[in-house]
Coordinates of N, CA, C and O in Angstrom, one line a residue:
R1 N 90.4 110.5 151.3 CA 89.4 111.1 152.2 C 88.1 110.2 152.1 O 87.7 110.0 151.0
R2 N 87.6 109.9 153.2 CA 86.4 109.0 153.2 C 85.1 109.9 153.1 O 85.0 110.9 153.7
P3 N 84.2 109.4 152.2 CA 83.0 110.1 152.0 C 82.2 110.2 153.3 O 82.3 109.3 154.2
R4 N 81.4 111.3 153.5 CA 80.6 111.4 154.7 C 79.5 110.4 154.8 O 79.1 110.0 155.9
D5 N 78.9 110.0 153.7 CA 77.8 109.0 153.8 C 78.4 107.6 153.8 O 78.5 106.9 152.8
R6 N 78.7 107.2 155.0 CA 79.4 105.9 155.2 C 78.5 104.7 154.8 O 79.0 103.7 154.3
H7 N 77.2 104.8 155.0 CA 76.3 103.7 154.7 C 76.2 103.4 153.2 O 76.2 102.3 152.7
R8 N 76.3 104.5 152.4 CA 76.2 104.3 150.9 C 77.5 103.6 150.4 O 77.4 102.8 149.5
Y9 N 78.6 103.8 151.0 CA 79.9 103.3 150.5 C 80.4 102.1 151.3 O 81.5 101.6 151.0
R10 N 79.7 101.6 152.3 CA 80.3 100.6 153.1 C 80.6 99.3 152.4 O 81.4 98.5 152.8
N11 N 79.9 99.0 151.3 CA 80.1 97.7 150.6 C 81.2 97.8 149.5 O 81.4 96.9 148.8
L12 N 81.9 98.9 149.5 CA 82.9 99.1 148.5 C 84.3 98.9 149.1 O 85.3 99.4 148.6
S13 N 84.4 98.2 150.2 CA 85.6 97.9 150.9 C 86.7 97.2 150.0 O 86.3 96.3 149.3
M14 N 87.9 97.7 150.1 CA 89.0 97.0 149.4 C 89.4 95.7 150.1 O 90.1 94.9 149.6
N15 N 88.9 95.5 151.3 CA 89.2 94.3 152.1 C 88.2 93.2 151.9 O 88.3 92.2 152.5
R16 N 87.3 93.3 151.0 CA 86.3 92.3 150.7 C 87.0 91.1 150.2 O 87.9 91.1 149.3
P17 N 86.6 89.9 150.7 CA 87.2 88.7 150.2 C 86.9 88.4 148.7 O 85.9 88.9 148.2
S18 N 87.7 87.6 148.1 CA 87.5 87.3 146.7 C 87.5 85.8 146.5 O 88.2 85.1 147.3
L19 N 86.8 85.3 145.6 CA 86.7 83.9 145.3 C 87.9 83.5 144.5 O 88.2 84.1 143.5
P20 N 88.5 82.3 144.8 CA 89.6 81.9 144.0 C 89.2 81.4 142.6 O 88.0 81.0 142.4
E21 N 90.1 81.5 141.7 CA 89.8 81.0 140.3 C 89.4 79.5 140.3 O 89.9 78.8 141.2
L22 N 88.5 79.1 139.4 CA 88.2 77.7 139.3 C 89.3 77.0 138.7 O 89.6 77.2 137.5
T23 N 89.9 76.1 139.4 CA 90.9 75.2 138.9 C 90.7 73.8 139.3 O 90.3 73.5 140.5
L24 N 90.9 72.8 138.4 CA 90.7 71.4 138.7 C 92.0 70.9 139.3 O 93.1 71.1 138.7
Q25 N 91.9 70.2 140.4 CA 93.1 69.6 141.0 C 93.2 68.1 140.5 O 92.3 67.7 139.8
D26 N 94.3 67.5 140.8 CA 94.5 66.1 140.4 C 93.3 65.3 140.8 O 92.8 65.3 142.0
G27 N 92.7 64.5 139.9 CA 91.5 63.7 140.2 C 90.2 64.3 140.0 O 89.2 63.7 140.0
D28 N 90.2 65.7 139.8 CA 88.9 66.3 139.6 C 88.5 66.1 138.1 O 89.3 66.2 137.2
L29 N 87.2 65.8 137.9 CA 86.7 65.6 136.6 C 85.9 66.8 136.1 O 85.9 67.1 134.9
F30 N 85.1 67.4 137.0 CA 84.2 68.5 136.6 C 84.4 69.7 137.4 O 84.7 69.6 138.6
G31 N 84.1 70.9 136.8 CA 84.1 72.1 137.6 C 83.0 73.0 137.0 O 82.7 72.9 135.8
A32 N 82.5 73.8 137.8 CA 81.5 74.8 137.4 C 81.6 76.0 138.2 O 82.0 76.0 139.4
A33 N 81.4 77.2 137.6 CA 81.5 78.5 138.4 C 80.4 79.4 137.9 O 80.2 79.6 136.8
M34 N 79.9 80.1 139.0 CA 79.0 81.2 138.7 C 79.9 82.4 138.8 O 80.3 82.8 139.9
L35 N 80.3 83.0 137.7 CA 81.3 84.1 137.7 C 80.6 85.4 138.0 O 81.1 86.2 138.7
I36 N 79.4 85.6 137.3 CA 78.7 86.8 137.5 C 77.2 86.4 137.5 O 76.7 85.9 136.5
P37 N 76.5 86.7 138.6 CA 75.1 86.3 138.7 C 74.2 87.2 137.8 O 74.6 88.3 137.4
A38 N 73.0 86.6 137.4 CA 72.1 87.4 136.6 C 71.5 88.5 137.5 O 71.8 88.6 138.7
F39 N 70.7 89.4 136.9 CA 70.1 90.5 137.6 C 69.2 89.8 138.7 O 68.1 89.2 138.4
A40 N 69.7 89.9 140.0 CA 68.9 89.3 141.1 C 69.4 90.0 142.4 O 70.4 90.7 142.4
S41 N 68.7 89.7 143.4 CA 69.1 90.3 144.7 C 70.2 89.5 145.4 O 70.9 90.0 146.2
D42 N 70.4 88.2 145.0 CA 71.5 87.4 145.5 C 72.7 87.6 144.6 O 72.6 87.1 143.4
L43 N 73.7 88.2 145.0 CA 74.9 88.4 144.2 C 76.0 87.4 144.5 O 77.2 87.7 144.2
S44 N 75.7 86.3 145.1 CA 76.7 85.3 145.5 C 77.3 84.7 144.2 O 76.7 84.5 143.2
T45 N 78.6 84.4 144.3 CA 79.3 83.7 143.2 C 79.9 82.5 143.9 O 80.1 82.4 145.1
W46 N 80.2 81.5 143.0 CA 80.7 80.2 143.6 C 81.4 79.4 142.6 O 81.3 79.6 141.4
T47 N 82.2 78.4 143.1 CA 82.8 77.4 142.2 C 82.5 76.0 142.8 O 82.3 75.9 144.0
V48 N 82.4 75.0 141.9 CA 82.2 73.7 142.3 C 83.2 72.8 141.6 O 83.4 73.0 140.4
T49 N 83.8 71.9 142.3 CA 84.6 70.8 141.7 C 84.1 69.5 142.1 O 83.6 69.3 143.2
I50 N 84.2 68.5 141.2 CA 83.7 67.1 141.5 C 84.9 66.2 141.2 O 85.4 66.1 140.1
H51 N 85.3 65.5 142.2 CA 86.5 64.5 142.1 C 86.0 63.2 141.5 O 84.8 62.8 141.7
K52 N 86.9 62.5 140.9 CA 86.5 61.2 140.3 C 86.0 60.2 141.4 O 85.3 59.2 141.0
H53 N 86.3 60.4 142.7 CA 85.8 59.5 143.7 C 84.5 60.0 144.3 O 84.0 59.5 145.3
G54 N 83.9 61.1 143.7 CA 82.6 61.6 144.1 C 82.6 62.8 145.2 O 81.5 63.2 145.5
L55 N 83.8 63.3 145.6 CA 83.8 64.4 146.5 C 83.4 65.7 145.8 O 84.2 66.1 144.9
L56 N 82.3 66.3 146.1 CA 81.9 67.6 145.6 C 82.4 68.7 146.6 O 82.0 68.6 147.8
T57 N 83.1 69.7 146.1 CA 83.5 70.8 146.9 C 82.9 72.1 146.3 O 83.2 72.4 145.1
Q58 N 82.2 72.9 147.1 CA 81.6 74.1 146.6 C 82.2 75.2 147.5 O 82.0 75.2 148.7
T59 N 82.8 76.2 146.9 CA 83.3 77.4 147.6 C 82.4 78.6 147.2 O 82.3 78.8 146.0
V60 N 81.8 79.2 148.1 CA 80.8 80.3 147.8 C 81.2 81.6 148.5 O 81.6 81.6 149.6
L61 N 81.2 82.6 147.7 CA 81.3 84.0 148.2 C 79.9 84.5 148.4 O 79.3 84.9 147.4
I62 N 79.4 84.4 149.6 CA 78.0 84.7 149.9 C 77.9 86.2 149.9 O 78.5 86.9 150.7
S63 N 77.0 86.7 149.0 CA 76.7 88.2 149.0 C 75.2 88.3 148.8 O 74.7 88.4 147.7
Q64 N 74.5 88.4 149.9 CA 73.1 88.4 150.0 C 72.5 89.6 150.7 O 73.2 90.2 151.5
P65 N 71.3 89.9 150.4 CA 70.7 91.1 151.1 C 70.6 90.7 152.6 O 70.5 89.6 153.0
P66 N 70.5 91.7 153.5 CA 70.5 93.1 153.2 C 71.9 93.8 153.2 O 72.0 94.9 152.7
T67 N 72.9 93.1 153.6 CA 74.2 93.7 153.8 C 75.2 93.5 152.6 O 76.1 94.3 152.4
F68 N 75.1 92.4 151.9 CA 76.0 92.0 150.8 C 77.5 92.0 151.3 O 78.3 92.4 150.5
E69 N 77.7 91.7 152.5 CA 79.1 91.8 153.1 C 80.1 90.9 152.4 O 81.3 91.3 152.3
G70 N 79.7 89.8 152.0 CA 80.7 88.9 151.4 C 81.4 88.0 152.3 O 82.5 88.4 152.9
H71 N 81.0 86.8 152.6 CA 81.7 85.8 153.4 C 81.9 84.6 152.6 O 81.1 84.2 151.8
I72 N 83.0 83.9 152.8 CA 83.4 82.7 152.0 C 83.0 81.5 152.8 O 83.4 81.4 154.0
A73 N 82.3 80.6 152.2 CA 82.0 79.3 152.9 C 82.4 78.2 151.9 O 82.3 78.3 150.7
T74 N 82.9 77.1 152.5 CA 83.2 75.9 151.7 C 82.3 74.8 152.2 O 82.3 74.5 153.4
L75 N 81.6 74.2 151.2 CA 80.7 73.1 151.5 C 81.2 71.8 150.8 O 81.6 71.9 149.6
R76 N 81.0 70.7 151.4 CA 81.4 69.4 150.8 C 80.4 68.4 151.0 O 79.7 68.4 152.0
Q77 N 80.2 67.5 150.0 CA 79.3 66.4 150.1 C 79.7 65.4 149.1 O 80.5 65.6 148.2
H78 N 79.2 64.2 149.2 CA 79.6 63.1 148.3 C 78.5 62.9 147.2 O 77.3 63.0 147.5
V79 N 79.0 62.7 146.0 CA 78.1 62.5 144.9 C 78.1 61.0 144.6 O 79.1 60.4 144.4
P80 N 76.9 60.4 144.7 CA 76.8 58.9 144.4 C 77.3 58.5 143.1 O 77.3 59.3 142.1
A81 N 77.8 57.3 143.0 CA 78.4 56.8 141.7 C 77.5 56.9 140.5 O 77.9 57.3 139.4
K82 N 76.2 56.7 140.8 CA 75.2 56.7 139.7 C 75.1 58.1 139.1 O 75.1 58.3 137.9
Q83 N 75.2 59.2 139.9 CA 75.1 60.5 139.5 C 76.4 61.0 138.8 O 76.4 61.7 137.8
L84 N 77.5 60.4 139.3 CA 78.8 60.7 138.7 C 78.8 60.1 137.3 O 79.3 60.7 136.3
E85 N 78.3 58.9 137.1 CA 78.2 58.3 135.8 C 77.3 59.0 134.9 O 77.6 59.2 133.7
N86 N 76.3 59.6 135.4 CA 75.3 60.4 134.6 C 76.1 61.7 134.1 O 75.9 62.0 132.9
L87 N 76.9 62.3 134.9 CA 77.7 63.5 134.4 C 78.6 63.0 133.3 O 78.8 63.7 132.2
K88 N 79.3 61.9 133.4 CA 80.2 61.4 132.4 C 79.4 61.1 131.1 O 79.9 61.4 130.0
R89 N 78.2 60.6 131.2 CA 77.4 60.3 130.0 C 77.0 61.5 129.3 O 77.1 61.6 128.1
I90 N 76.7 62.6 130.1 CA 76.3 63.9 129.4 C 77.5 64.4 128.6 O 77.4 64.8 127.5
V91 N 78.7 64.3 129.3 CA 79.9 64.8 128.6 C 80.2 64.0 127.3 O 80.4 64.6 126.2
H92 N 80.0 62.7 127.3 CA 80.2 61.9 126.1 C 79.1 62.1 125.1 O 79.4 62.3 123.9
D93 N 77.8 62.1 125.5 CA 76.7 62.3 124.6 C 76.7 63.6 123.9 O 76.3 63.7 122.7
D94 N 77.1 64.7 124.6 CA 77.0 66.0 124.1 C 78.4 66.5 123.6 O 78.5 67.7 123.3
F95 N 79.4 65.7 123.5 CA 80.7 66.0 123.0 C 81.3 67.3 123.7 O 81.9 68.2 123.1
M96 N 81.2 67.3 125.0 CA 81.6 68.4 125.8 C 83.2 68.6 125.8 O 83.7 69.6 126.1
L97 N 83.9 67.5 125.5 CA 85.4 67.6 125.4 C 85.8 68.4 124.2 O 87.0 68.9 124.2
T98 N 85.0 68.5 123.2 CA 85.4 69.2 122.0 C 84.5 70.5 121.7 O 84.6 71.1 120.7
F99 N 83.7 70.8 122.7 CA 82.8 71.9 122.7 C 83.7 73.2 122.6 O 84.6 73.4 123.3
S100 N 83.3 74.1 121.7 CA 84.1 75.4 121.6 C 83.2 76.5 121.2 O 82.1 76.3 120.7
D101 N 83.7 77.7 121.4 CA 83.0 79.0 121.0 C 81.6 79.0 121.3 O 80.7 78.8 120.5
F102 N 81.3 79.3 122.6 CA 79.9 79.4 123.0 C 79.2 80.6 122.3 O 79.8 81.6 122.1
P103 N 78.0 80.4 121.8 CA 77.3 81.4 121.1 C 77.0 82.7 121.9 O 77.0 82.6 123.1
S104 N 76.8 83.8 121.3 CA 76.6 85.0 122.1 C 75.1 85.5 121.8 O 74.4 85.0 120.9
I105 N 74.7 86.4 122.7 CA 73.3 86.9 122.7 C 73.4 88.4 123.0 O 74.2 88.8 123.9
A106 N 72.6 89.2 122.3 CA 72.5 90.6 122.6 C 71.4 90.8 123.6 O 70.3 91.2 123.3
M107 N 71.8 90.6 124.9 CA 70.8 90.7 126.0 C 71.6 91.0 127.2 O 72.7 90.6 127.4
T108 N 71.0 91.8 128.1 CA 71.7 92.2 129.3 C 71.2 91.4 130.5 O 70.2 90.8 130.5
D109 N 72.0 91.5 131.6 CA 71.6 91.0 132.9 C 71.5 89.4 132.9 O 70.6 88.9 133.6
Q110 N 72.3 88.8 132.2 CA 72.3 87.3 132.2 C 73.5 86.8 133.0 O 74.5 87.5 133.2
Q111 N 73.5 85.6 133.4 CA 74.6 85.0 134.2 C 75.8 84.8 133.3 O 75.7 84.4 132.1
T112 N 77.0 84.9 133.8 CA 78.2 84.5 133.2 C 78.7 83.3 134.0 O 78.9 83.4 135.2
T113 N 78.8 82.2 133.3 CA 79.2 80.9 133.9 C 80.4 80.2 133.2 O 80.7 80.6 132.1
R114 N 80.9 79.3 133.9 CA 82.0 78.5 133.3 C 81.9 77.0 133.7 O 81.5 76.7 134.8
L115 N 82.1 76.2 132.7 CA 82.2 74.7 132.9 C 83.6 74.3 132.6 O 84.2 74.8 131.6
V116 N 84.2 73.4 133.4 CA 85.5 72.8 133.1 C 85.3 71.3 133.1 O 84.7 70.8 134.1
V117 N 85.7 70.6 132.1 CA 85.6 69.1 132.0 C 87.0 68.6 131.8 O 87.7 69.0 130.9
R118 N 87.3 67.5 132.5 CA 88.6 66.8 132.3 C 88.4 65.3 132.3 O 88.0 64.7 133.3
M119 N 88.6 64.8 131.1 CA 88.4 63.3 131.0 C 89.3 62.8 129.8 O 89.6 63.6 128.9
H120 N 89.8 61.6 129.9 CA 90.6 61.0 128.9 C 91.8 61.8 128.6 O 92.2 61.9 127.4
G121 N 92.4 62.5 129.5 CA 93.6 63.3 129.3 C 93.4 64.6 128.7 O 94.3 65.4 128.3
K122 N 92.1 65.0 128.5 CA 91.8 66.3 127.8 C 91.0 67.2 128.8 O 90.2 66.7 129.6
T123 N 91.3 68.5 128.8 CA 90.6 69.4 129.6 C 89.9 70.5 128.7 O 90.6 71.0 127.8
N124 N 88.7 70.8 128.9 CA 88.0 71.8 128.1 C 87.4 72.8 129.1 O 86.7 72.4 130.0
V125 N 87.6 74.1 128.8 CA 87.0 75.2 129.6 C 86.1 75.9 128.7 O 86.4 76.4 127.6
I126 N 84.8 76.1 129.2 CA 83.8 76.7 128.4 C 83.2 77.9 129.2 O 82.6 77.6 130.2
D127 N 83.3 79.1 128.7 CA 82.7 80.2 129.4 C 81.4 80.6 128.6 O 81.4 80.5 127.3
A128 N 80.4 80.9 129.3 CA 79.1 81.2 128.7 C 78.4 82.4 129.3 O 78.4 82.5 130.5
Y129 N 77.8 83.2 128.5 CA 77.0 84.4 128.9 C 75.6 84.1 128.5 O 75.3 83.9 127.3
G130 N 74.7 84.0 129.4 CA 73.3 83.9 129.0 C 72.9 82.5 128.4 O 72.1 82.4 127.5
A131 N 73.5 81.5 128.9 CA 73.3 80.1 128.4 C 71.8 79.7 128.3 O 71.4 79.2 127.3
H132 N 71.1 79.9 129.4 CA 69.7 79.5 129.4 C 68.9 80.4 128.5 O 67.9 79.9 127.8
A133 N 69.2 81.7 128.3 CA 68.5 82.6 127.4 C 68.7 82.1 126.0 O 67.8 82.1 125.2
I134 N 69.9 81.8 125.6 CA 70.3 81.3 124.3 C 69.5 80.0 124.0 O 69.0 79.7 122.9
A135 N 69.5 79.1 125.0 CA 68.8 77.8 124.9 C 67.3 78.0 124.5 O 66.7 77.2 123.9
M136 N 66.7 79.1 125.0 CA 65.3 79.4 124.7 C 65.1 80.3 123.5 O 64.2 80.1 122.7
L137 N 66.0 81.3 123.2 CA 65.8 82.3 122.3 C 66.7 82.3 121.1 O 66.5 83.1 120.2
G138 N 67.8 81.5 121.1 CA 68.8 81.6 120.0 C 68.3 81.0 118.7 O 67.2 80.4 118.6
T139 N 69.2 81.1 117.7 CA 68.9 80.4 116.4 C 68.9 78.9 116.7 O 69.4 78.5 117.7
D140 N 68.5 78.1 115.7 CA 68.5 76.7 115.9 C 69.8 76.1 116.3 O 69.9 75.3 117.3
A141 N 70.9 76.5 115.6 CA 72.2 76.0 115.9 C 72.7 76.5 117.2 O 73.3 75.7 118.0
D142 N 72.5 77.7 117.5 CA 72.9 78.3 118.8 C 72.1 77.6 120.0 O 72.7 77.3 121.0
R143 N 70.9 77.4 119.8 CA 70.0 76.8 120.8 C 70.5 75.4 121.1 O 70.6 75.0 122.3
K144 N 70.8 74.6 120.1 CA 71.2 73.3 120.3 C 72.5 73.2 121.1 O 72.7 72.4 122.0
K145 N 73.4 74.1 120.8 CA 74.7 74.2 121.5 C 74.5 74.6 122.9 O 75.1 74.0 123.9
A146 N 73.7 75.6 123.1 CA 73.4 76.1 124.5 C 72.7 75.0 125.3 O 72.9 74.9 126.5
E147 N 71.8 74.3 124.7 CA 71.1 73.2 125.4 C 72.0 72.2 125.9 O 71.9 71.6 127.0
K148 N 73.1 71.9 125.2 CA 74.1 70.9 125.6 C 74.8 71.4 126.8 O 75.0 70.7 127.8
Y149 N 75.2 72.7 126.8 CA 75.9 73.3 127.9 C 75.0 73.3 129.1 O 75.4 72.9 130.2
C150 N 73.8 73.7 128.9 CA 72.8 73.8 130.1 C 72.5 72.4 130.7 O 72.3 72.3 131.9
R151 N 72.5 71.4 129.8 CA 72.3 70.1 130.4 C 73.3 69.7 131.4 O 73.0 69.2 132.5
L152 N 74.6 69.9 131.1 CA 75.7 69.6 132.0 C 75.7 70.6 133.2 O 75.8 70.2 134.4
W153 N 75.5 71.9 132.9 CA 75.4 72.9 134.0 C 74.3 72.6 135.0 O 74.6 72.5 136.2
D154 N 73.1 72.3 134.5 CA 72.0 72.0 135.4 C 72.3 70.8 136.2 O 71.9 70.7 137.4
A155 N 72.9 69.7 135.6 CA 73.2 68.5 136.3 C 74.1 68.7 137.5 O 74.0 68.2 138.6
I156 N 75.1 69.6 137.3 CA 76.1 69.9 138.3 C 75.5 70.8 139.4 O 75.6 70.5 140.6
V157 N 74.7 71.8 139.0 CA 74.1 72.7 139.9 C 73.1 72.0 140.8 O 73.0 72.2 142.0
D158 N 72.4 71.0 140.3 CA 71.4 70.2 141.0 C 72.1 69.4 142.2 O 71.5 69.1 143.2
L159 N 73.4 69.1 142.0 CA 74.2 68.4 143.0 C 74.8 69.3 144.1 O 75.1 68.9 145.2
A160 N 74.9 70.6 143.8 CA 75.6 71.5 144.6 C 74.7 71.8 145.9 O 73.5 72.0 145.8
P161 N 75.4 71.9 147.1 CA 74.6 72.1 148.3 C 74.1 73.6 148.5 O 73.1 73.8 149.2
F162 N 74.8 74.6 147.9 CA 74.4 76.0 148.1 C 73.2 76.3 147.3 O 73.2 76.1 146.1
T163 N 72.2 76.9 147.9 CA 71.0 77.4 147.1 C 71.0 78.9 147.2 O 70.9 79.5 148.4
P164 N 71.0 79.6 146.1 CA 71.0 81.1 146.2 C 69.6 81.6 146.7 O 68.6 80.9 146.6
Y165 N 69.7 82.7 147.4 CA 68.5 83.4 147.9 C 67.6 83.8 146.7 O 68.1 84.2 145.7
T166 N 66.3 83.6 146.9 CA 65.4 84.0 145.8 C 64.5 85.0 146.4 O 64.1 85.1 147.6
D167 N 64.0 85.9 145.5 CA 63.2 87.0 145.9 C 61.8 86.5 146.3 O 61.3 85.6 145.8

């Protein structure tokens, strides 16, 4: 039975689109995903993949005010070779292929994100909750680890064409 207050429950549709899992295809070197946004009015989630030849593909489940209806958009652009080399350098400098066990923080309303790196026949998947908060507020060891994650995360996000709505 449907509730009488349709407007209150209209965003709880079972037919709402969902974002596909972040997976790297042949030739993809990097992936990033906004799995759960931080406490914000823009609840969009997205995935980004970057191919070895520079094709960046971003798939976004747009969920913005006032309706939060959820539409999927796919955006593509080319990443220049210099920026692609910069991402590779970050991976090598910060040992992202052997990065493991992201530190935790006792804080709510932080982003849950994922980075995927594939180079030299190795793939590493790193999930993080509150990466930027840990980079600022964590213990020395946790802060250093979070800073490495954030360095690659920020470099990829800076290349992505979708810009979340800000209050």
